[in-house]
Short mmCIF file of N, CA and C in Angstrom, two decimals:
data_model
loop_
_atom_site.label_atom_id
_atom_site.label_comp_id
_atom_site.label_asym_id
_atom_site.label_seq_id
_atom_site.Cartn_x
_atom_site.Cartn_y
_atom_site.Cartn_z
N UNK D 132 0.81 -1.19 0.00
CA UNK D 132 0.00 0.00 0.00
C UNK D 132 0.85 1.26 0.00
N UNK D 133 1.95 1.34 0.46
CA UNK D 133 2.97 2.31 0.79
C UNK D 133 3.48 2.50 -0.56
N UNK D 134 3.62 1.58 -1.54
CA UNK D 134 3.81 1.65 -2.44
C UNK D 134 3.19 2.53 -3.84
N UNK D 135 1.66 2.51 -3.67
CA UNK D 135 0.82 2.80 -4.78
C UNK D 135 0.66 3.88 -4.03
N UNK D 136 0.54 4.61 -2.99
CA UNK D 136 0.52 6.15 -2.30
C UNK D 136 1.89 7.01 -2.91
N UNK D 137 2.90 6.19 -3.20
CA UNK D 137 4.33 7.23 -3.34
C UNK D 137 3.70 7.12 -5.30
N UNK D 138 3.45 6.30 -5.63
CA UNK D 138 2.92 6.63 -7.20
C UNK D 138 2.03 7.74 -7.27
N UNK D 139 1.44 7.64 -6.39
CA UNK D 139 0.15 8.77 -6.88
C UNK D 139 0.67 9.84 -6.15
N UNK D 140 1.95 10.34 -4.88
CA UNK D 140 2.51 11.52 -4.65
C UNK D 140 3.27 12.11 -5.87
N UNK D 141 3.81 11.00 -6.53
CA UNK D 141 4.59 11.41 -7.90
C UNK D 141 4.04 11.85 -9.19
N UNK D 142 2.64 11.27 -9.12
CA UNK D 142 1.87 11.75 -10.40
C UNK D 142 1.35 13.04 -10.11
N UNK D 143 0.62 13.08 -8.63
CA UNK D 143 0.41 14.51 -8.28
C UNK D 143 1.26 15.78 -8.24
N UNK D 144 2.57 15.39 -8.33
CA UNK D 144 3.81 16.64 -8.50
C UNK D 144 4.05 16.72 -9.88
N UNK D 145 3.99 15.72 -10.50
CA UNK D 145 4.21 15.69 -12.03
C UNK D 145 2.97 16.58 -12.83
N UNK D 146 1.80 16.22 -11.78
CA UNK D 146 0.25 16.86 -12.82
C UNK D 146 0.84 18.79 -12.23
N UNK D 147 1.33 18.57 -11.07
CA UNK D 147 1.07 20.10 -10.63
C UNK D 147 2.37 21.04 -11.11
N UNK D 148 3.62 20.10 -11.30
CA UNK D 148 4.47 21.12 -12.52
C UNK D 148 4.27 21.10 -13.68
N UNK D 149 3.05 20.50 -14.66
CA UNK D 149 2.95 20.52 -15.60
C UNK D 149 1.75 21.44 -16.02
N UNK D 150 1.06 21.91 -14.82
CA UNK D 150 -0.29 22.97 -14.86
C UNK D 150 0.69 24.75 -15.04
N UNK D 151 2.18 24.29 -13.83
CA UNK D 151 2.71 25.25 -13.86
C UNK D 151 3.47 25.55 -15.24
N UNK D 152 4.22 24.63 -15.67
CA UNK D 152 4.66 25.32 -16.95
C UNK D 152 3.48 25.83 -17.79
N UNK D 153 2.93 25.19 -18.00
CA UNK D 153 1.35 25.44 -18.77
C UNK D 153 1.19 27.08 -18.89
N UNK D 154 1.03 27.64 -17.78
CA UNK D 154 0.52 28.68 -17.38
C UNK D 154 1.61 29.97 -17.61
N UNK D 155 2.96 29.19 -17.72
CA UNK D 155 4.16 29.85 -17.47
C UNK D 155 4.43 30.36 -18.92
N UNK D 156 3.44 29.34 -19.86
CA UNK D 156 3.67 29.58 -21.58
C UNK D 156 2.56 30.58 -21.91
N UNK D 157 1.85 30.51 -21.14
CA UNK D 157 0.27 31.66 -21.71
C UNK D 157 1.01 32.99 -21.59
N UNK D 158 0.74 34.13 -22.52
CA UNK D 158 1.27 34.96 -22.50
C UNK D 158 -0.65 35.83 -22.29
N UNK D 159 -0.18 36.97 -21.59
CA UNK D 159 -1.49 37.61 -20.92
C UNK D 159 -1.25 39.02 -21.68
N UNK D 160 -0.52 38.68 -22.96
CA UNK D 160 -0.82 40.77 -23.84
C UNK D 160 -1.63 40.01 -25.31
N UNK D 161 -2.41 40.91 -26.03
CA UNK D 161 -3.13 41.17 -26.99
C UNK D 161 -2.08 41.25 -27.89
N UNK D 162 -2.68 40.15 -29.35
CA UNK D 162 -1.92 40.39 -30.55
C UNK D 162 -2.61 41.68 -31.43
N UNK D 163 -1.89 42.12 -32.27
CA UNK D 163 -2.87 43.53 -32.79
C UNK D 163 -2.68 43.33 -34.22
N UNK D 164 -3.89 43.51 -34.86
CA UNK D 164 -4.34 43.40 -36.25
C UNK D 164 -5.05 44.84 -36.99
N UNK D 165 -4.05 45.59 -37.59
CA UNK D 165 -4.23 46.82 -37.98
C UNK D 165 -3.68 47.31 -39.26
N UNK D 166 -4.27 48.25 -40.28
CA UNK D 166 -3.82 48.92 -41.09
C UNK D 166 -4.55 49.73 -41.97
N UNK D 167 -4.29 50.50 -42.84
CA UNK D 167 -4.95 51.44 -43.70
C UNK D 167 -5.93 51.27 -44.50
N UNK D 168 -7.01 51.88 -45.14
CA UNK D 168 -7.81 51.16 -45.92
C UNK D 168 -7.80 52.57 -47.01
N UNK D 169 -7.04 52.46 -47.94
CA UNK D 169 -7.18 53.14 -49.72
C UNK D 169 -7.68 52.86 -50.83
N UNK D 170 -7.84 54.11 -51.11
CA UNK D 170 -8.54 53.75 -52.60
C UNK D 170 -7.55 54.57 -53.77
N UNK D 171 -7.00 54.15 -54.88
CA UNK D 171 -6.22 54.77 -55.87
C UNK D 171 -6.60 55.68 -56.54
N UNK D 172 -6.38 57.19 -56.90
CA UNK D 172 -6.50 58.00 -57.03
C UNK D 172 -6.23 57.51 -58.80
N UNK D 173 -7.16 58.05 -59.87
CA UNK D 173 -7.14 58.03 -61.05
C UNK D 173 -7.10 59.05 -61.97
N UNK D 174 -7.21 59.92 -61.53
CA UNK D 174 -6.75 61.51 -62.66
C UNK D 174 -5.15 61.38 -62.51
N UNK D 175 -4.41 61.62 -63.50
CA UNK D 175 -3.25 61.61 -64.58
C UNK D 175 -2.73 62.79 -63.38
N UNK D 176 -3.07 63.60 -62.64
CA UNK D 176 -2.22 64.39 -62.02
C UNK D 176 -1.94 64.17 -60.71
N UNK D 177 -2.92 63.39 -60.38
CA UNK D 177 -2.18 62.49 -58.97
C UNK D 177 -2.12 60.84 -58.63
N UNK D 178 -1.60 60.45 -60.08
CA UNK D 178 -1.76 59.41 -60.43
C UNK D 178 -0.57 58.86 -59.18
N UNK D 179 -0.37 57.63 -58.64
CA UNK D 179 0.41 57.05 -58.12
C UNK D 179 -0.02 57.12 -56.40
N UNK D 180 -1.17 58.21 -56.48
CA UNK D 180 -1.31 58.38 -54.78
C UNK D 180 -2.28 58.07 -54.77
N UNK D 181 -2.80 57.48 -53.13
CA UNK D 181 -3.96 56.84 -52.87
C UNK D 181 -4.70 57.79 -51.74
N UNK D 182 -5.71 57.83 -52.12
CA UNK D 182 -6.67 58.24 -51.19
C UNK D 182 -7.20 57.50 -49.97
N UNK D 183 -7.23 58.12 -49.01
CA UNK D 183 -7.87 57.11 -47.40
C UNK D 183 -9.79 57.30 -47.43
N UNK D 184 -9.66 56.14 -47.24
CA UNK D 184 -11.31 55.75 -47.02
C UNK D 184 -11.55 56.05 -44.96
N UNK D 185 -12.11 57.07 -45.02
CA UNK D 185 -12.88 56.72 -43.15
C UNK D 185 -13.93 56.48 -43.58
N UNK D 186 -14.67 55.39 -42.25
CA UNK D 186 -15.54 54.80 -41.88
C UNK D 186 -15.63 54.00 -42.91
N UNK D 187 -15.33 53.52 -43.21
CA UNK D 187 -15.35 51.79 -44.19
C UNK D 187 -15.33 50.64 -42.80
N UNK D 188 -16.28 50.30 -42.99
CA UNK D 188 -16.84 48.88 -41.92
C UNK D 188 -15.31 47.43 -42.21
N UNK D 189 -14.97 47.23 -41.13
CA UNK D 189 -13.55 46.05 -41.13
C UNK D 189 -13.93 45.26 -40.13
N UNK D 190 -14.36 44.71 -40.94
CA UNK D 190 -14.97 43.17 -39.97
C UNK D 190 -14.30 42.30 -40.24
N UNK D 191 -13.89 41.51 -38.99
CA UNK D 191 -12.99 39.83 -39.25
C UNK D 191 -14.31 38.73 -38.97
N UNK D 192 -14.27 38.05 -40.01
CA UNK D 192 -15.16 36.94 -40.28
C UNK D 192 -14.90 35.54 -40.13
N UNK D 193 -15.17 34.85 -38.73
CA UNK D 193 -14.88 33.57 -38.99
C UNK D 193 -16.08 32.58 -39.54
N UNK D 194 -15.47 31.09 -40.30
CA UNK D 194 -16.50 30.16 -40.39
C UNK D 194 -16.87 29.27 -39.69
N UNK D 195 -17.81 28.68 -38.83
CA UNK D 195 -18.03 27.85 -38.13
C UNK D 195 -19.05 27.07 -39.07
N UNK D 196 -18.49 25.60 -38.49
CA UNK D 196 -19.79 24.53 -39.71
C UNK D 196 -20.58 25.41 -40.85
N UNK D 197 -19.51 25.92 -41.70
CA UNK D 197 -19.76 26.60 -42.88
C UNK D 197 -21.23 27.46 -42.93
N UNK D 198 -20.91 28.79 -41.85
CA UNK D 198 -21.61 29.49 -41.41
C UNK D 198 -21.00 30.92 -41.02
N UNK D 199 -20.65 31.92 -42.22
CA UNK D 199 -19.74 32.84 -42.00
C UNK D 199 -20.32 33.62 -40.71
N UNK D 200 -19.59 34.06 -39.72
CA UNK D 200 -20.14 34.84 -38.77
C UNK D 200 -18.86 35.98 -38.31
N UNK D 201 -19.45 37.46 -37.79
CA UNK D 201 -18.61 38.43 -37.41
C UNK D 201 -18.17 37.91 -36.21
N UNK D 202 -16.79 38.11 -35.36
CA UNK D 202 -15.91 37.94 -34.38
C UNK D 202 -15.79 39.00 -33.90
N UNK D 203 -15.21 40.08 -34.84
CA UNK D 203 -14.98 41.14 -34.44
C UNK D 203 -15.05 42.75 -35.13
N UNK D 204 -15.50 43.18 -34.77
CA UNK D 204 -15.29 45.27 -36.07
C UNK D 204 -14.82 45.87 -35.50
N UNK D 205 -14.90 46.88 -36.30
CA UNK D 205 -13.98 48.42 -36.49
C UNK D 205 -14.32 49.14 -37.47
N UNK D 206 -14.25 50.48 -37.63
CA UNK D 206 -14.70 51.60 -38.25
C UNK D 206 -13.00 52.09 -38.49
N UNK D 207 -13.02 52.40 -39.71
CA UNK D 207 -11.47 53.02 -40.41
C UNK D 207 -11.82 54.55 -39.35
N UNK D 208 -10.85 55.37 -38.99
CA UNK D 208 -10.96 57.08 -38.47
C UNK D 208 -10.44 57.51 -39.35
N UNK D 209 -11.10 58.73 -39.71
CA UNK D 209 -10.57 60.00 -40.25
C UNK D 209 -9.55 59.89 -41.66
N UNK D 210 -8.73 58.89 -40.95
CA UNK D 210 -7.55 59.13 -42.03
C UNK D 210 -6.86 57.81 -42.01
N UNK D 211 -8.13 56.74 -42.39
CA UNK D 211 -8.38 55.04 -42.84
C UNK D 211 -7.62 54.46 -42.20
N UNK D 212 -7.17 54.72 -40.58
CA UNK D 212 -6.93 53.74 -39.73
C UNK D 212 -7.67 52.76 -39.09
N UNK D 213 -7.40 51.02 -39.25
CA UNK D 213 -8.55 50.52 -38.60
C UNK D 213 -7.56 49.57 -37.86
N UNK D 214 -8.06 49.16 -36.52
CA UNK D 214 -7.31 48.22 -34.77
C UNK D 214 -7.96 47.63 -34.47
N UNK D 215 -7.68 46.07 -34.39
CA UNK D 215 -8.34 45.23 -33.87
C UNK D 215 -7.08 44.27 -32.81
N UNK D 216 -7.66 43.87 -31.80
CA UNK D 216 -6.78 43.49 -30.66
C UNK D 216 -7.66 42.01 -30.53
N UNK D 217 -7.09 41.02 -30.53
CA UNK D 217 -6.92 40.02 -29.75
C UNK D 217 -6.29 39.31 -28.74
N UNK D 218 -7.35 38.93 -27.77
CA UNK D 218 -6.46 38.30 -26.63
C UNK D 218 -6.31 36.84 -26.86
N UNK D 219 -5.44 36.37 -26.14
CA UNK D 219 -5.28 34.89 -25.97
C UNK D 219 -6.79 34.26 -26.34
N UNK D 220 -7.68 34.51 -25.47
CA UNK D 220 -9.11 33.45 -25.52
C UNK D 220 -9.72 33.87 -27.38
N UNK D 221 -9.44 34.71 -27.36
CA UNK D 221 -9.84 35.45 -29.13
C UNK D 221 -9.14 34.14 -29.72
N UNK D 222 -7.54 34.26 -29.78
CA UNK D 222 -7.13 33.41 -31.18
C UNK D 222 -7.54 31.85 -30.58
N UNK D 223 -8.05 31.45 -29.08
CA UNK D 223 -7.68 29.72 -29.17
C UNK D 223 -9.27 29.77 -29.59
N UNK D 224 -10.43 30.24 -28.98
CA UNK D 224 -11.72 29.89 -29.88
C UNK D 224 -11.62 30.47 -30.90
N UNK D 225 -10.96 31.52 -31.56
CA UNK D 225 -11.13 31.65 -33.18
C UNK D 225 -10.06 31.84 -33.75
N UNK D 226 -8.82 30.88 -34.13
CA UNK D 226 -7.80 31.47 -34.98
C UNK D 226 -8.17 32.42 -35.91
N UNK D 227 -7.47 33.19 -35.87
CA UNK D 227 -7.44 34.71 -36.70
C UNK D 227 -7.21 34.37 -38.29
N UNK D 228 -6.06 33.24 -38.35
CA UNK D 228 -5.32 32.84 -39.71
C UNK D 228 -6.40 32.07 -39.85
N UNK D 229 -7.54 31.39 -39.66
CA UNK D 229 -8.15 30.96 -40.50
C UNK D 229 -9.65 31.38 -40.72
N UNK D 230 -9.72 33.08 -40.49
CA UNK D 230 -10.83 33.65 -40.65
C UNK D 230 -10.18 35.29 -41.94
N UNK D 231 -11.30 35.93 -42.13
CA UNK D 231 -10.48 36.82 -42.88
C UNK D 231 -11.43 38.27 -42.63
N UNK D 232 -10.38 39.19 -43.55
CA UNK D 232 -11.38 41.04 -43.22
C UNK D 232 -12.04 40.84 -44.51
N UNK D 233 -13.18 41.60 -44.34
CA UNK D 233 -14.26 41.94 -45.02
C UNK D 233 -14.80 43.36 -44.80
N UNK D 234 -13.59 44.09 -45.64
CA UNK D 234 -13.78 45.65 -45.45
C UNK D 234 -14.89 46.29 -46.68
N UNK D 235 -16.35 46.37 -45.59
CA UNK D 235 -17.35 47.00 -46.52
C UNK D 235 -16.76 48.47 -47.20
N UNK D 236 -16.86 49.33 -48.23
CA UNK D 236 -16.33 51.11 -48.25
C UNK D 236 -17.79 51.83 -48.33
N UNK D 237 -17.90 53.00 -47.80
CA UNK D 237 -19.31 53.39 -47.83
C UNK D 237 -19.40 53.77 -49.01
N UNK D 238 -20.51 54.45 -49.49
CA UNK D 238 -20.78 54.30 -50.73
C UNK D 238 -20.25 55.43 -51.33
N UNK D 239 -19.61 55.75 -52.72
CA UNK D 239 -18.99 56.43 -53.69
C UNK D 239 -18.00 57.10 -52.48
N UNK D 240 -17.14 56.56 -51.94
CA UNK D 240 -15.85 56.78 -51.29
C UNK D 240 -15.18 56.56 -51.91
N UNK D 241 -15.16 55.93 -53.27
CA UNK D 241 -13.81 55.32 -53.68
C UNK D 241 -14.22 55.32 -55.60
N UNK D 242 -13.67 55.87 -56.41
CA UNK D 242 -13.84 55.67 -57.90
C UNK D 242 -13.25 54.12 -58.07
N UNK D 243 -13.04 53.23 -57.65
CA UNK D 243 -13.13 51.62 -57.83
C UNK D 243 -14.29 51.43 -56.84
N UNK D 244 -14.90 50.62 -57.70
CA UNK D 244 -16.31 49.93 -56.79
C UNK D 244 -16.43 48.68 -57.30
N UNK D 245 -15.55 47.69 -55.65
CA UNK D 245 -15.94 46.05 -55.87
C UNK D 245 -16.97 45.01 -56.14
N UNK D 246 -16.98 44.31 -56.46
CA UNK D 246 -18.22 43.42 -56.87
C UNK D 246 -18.75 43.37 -55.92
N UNK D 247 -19.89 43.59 -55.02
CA UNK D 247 -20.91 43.12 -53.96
C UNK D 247 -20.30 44.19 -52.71
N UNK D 248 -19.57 45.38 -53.04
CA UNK D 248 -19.15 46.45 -52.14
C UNK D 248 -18.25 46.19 -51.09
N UNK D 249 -17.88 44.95 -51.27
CA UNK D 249 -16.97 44.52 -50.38
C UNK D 249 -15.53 44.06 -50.66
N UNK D 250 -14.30 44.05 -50.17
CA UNK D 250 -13.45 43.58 -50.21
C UNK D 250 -12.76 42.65 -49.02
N UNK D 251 -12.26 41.12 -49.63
CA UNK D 251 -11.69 40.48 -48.21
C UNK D 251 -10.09 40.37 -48.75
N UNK D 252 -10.00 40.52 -47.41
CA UNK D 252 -8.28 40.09 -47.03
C UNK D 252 -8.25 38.87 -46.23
N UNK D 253 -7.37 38.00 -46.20
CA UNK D 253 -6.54 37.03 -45.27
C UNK D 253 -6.23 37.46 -44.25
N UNK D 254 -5.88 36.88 -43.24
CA UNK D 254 -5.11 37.27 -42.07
C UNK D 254 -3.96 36.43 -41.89
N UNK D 255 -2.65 36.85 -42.05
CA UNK D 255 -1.47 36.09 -41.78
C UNK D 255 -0.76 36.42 -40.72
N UNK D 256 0.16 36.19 -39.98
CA UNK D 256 0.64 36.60 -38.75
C UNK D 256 2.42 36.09 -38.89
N UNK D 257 2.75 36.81 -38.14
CA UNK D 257 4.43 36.72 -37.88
C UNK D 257 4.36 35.99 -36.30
N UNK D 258 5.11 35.11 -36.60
CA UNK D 258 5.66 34.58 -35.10
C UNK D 258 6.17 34.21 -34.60
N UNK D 259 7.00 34.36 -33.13
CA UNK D 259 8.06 34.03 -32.54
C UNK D 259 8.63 33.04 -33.25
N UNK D 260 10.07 33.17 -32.61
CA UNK D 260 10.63 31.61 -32.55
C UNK D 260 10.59 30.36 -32.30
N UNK D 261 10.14 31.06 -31.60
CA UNK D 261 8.81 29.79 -30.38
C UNK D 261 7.96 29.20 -30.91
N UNK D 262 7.53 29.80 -31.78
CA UNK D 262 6.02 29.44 -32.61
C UNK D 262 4.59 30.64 -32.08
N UNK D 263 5.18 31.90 -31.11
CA UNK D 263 3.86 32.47 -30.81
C UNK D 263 3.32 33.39 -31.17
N UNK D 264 2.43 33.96 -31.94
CA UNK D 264 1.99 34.44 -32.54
C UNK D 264 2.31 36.09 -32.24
N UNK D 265 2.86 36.86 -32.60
CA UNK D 265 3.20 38.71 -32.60
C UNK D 265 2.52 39.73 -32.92
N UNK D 266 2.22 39.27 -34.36
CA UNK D 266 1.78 40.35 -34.93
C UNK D 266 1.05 39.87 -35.92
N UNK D 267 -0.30 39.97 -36.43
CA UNK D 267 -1.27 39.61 -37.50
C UNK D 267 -0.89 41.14 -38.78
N UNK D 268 -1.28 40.76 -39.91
CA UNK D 268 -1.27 41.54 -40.40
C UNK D 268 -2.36 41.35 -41.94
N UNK D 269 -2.60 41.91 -42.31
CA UNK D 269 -3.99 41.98 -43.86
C UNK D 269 -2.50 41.27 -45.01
N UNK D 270 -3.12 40.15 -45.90
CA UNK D 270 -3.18 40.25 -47.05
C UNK D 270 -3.54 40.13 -48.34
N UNK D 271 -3.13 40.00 -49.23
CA UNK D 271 -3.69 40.40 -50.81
C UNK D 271 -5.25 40.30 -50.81
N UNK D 272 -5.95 41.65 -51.16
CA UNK D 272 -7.31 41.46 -51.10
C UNK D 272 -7.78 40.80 -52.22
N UNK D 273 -8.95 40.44 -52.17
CA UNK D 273 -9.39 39.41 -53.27
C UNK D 273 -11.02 39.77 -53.51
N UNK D 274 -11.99 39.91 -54.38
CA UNK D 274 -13.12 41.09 -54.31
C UNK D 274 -13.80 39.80 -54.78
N UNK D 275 -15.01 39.47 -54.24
CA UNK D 275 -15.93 38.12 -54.31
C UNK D 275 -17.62 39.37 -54.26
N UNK D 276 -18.04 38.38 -55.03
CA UNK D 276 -19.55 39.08 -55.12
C UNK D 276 -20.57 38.49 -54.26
N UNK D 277 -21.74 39.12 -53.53
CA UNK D 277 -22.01 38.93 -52.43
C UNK D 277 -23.37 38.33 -52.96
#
């Protein structure tokens, strides 16, 4: 009996440094998913510069059992900045990389007008060495009709 008590003192130190590293790997700051939202300027005299869209709707869209649903928004300010913050519980119920933006533009904001008024981006992310996720960031948009 002395025997199967020192097994289960050993499994119980083993379960309780392994809750501790556990906890020791969660990191408790917000990854941040942000950037500009433009539209290309088309008269011959300011050809090459882009114009900023405010208030263009930037919604991240995940799919669940093939059921697109919003996670999270944002409104571009003033001068087409749009921030979205995730915490830890954000990316483990919804990876970010496998949901995407769906930046509505309000209407005649922009002399390009996408198929179904919308444009989506990907979400890709940079990450540690470690493997932990840093920094999300938008890419290549892709214009789908609604």
């Amino acid at each position: 009996m002395v025997f199967s008590s020192n097994i289960f003192l050993v499994i119980t130190f083993l379960s309780i440094a392994s809750l501790t590293l556990c906890s020791a790997q969660i990191r408790n700051t917000n990854v941040t998913l942000a950037g500009v939202i433009t539209c290309p300027n088309t008269s011959l005299s300011s050809a090459g510069t882009f114009r900023v869209i405010p208030q263009a709707q930037v919604d991240v869209v995940c799919t669940s059992f093939f059921i697109p649903r919003v996670t999270k928004s944002a409104k571009t300010n003033f001068v087409g900045v749009y921030s979205l913050s995730f915490s830890q519980s954000d990316i483990l119920f919804n990876n970010p990389e496998l949901c995407y933006l769906n930046v509505t533009l309000p209407m005649n904001s922009c002399t390009f007008s996408p198929p179904g008024g919308a444009i989506r981006f990907p979400i890709l992310a940079i990450r540690s060495p470690f493997g932990v996720v840093t920094y999300y960031f938008p890419g290549a948009p892709t214009y789908v009709r609604a």
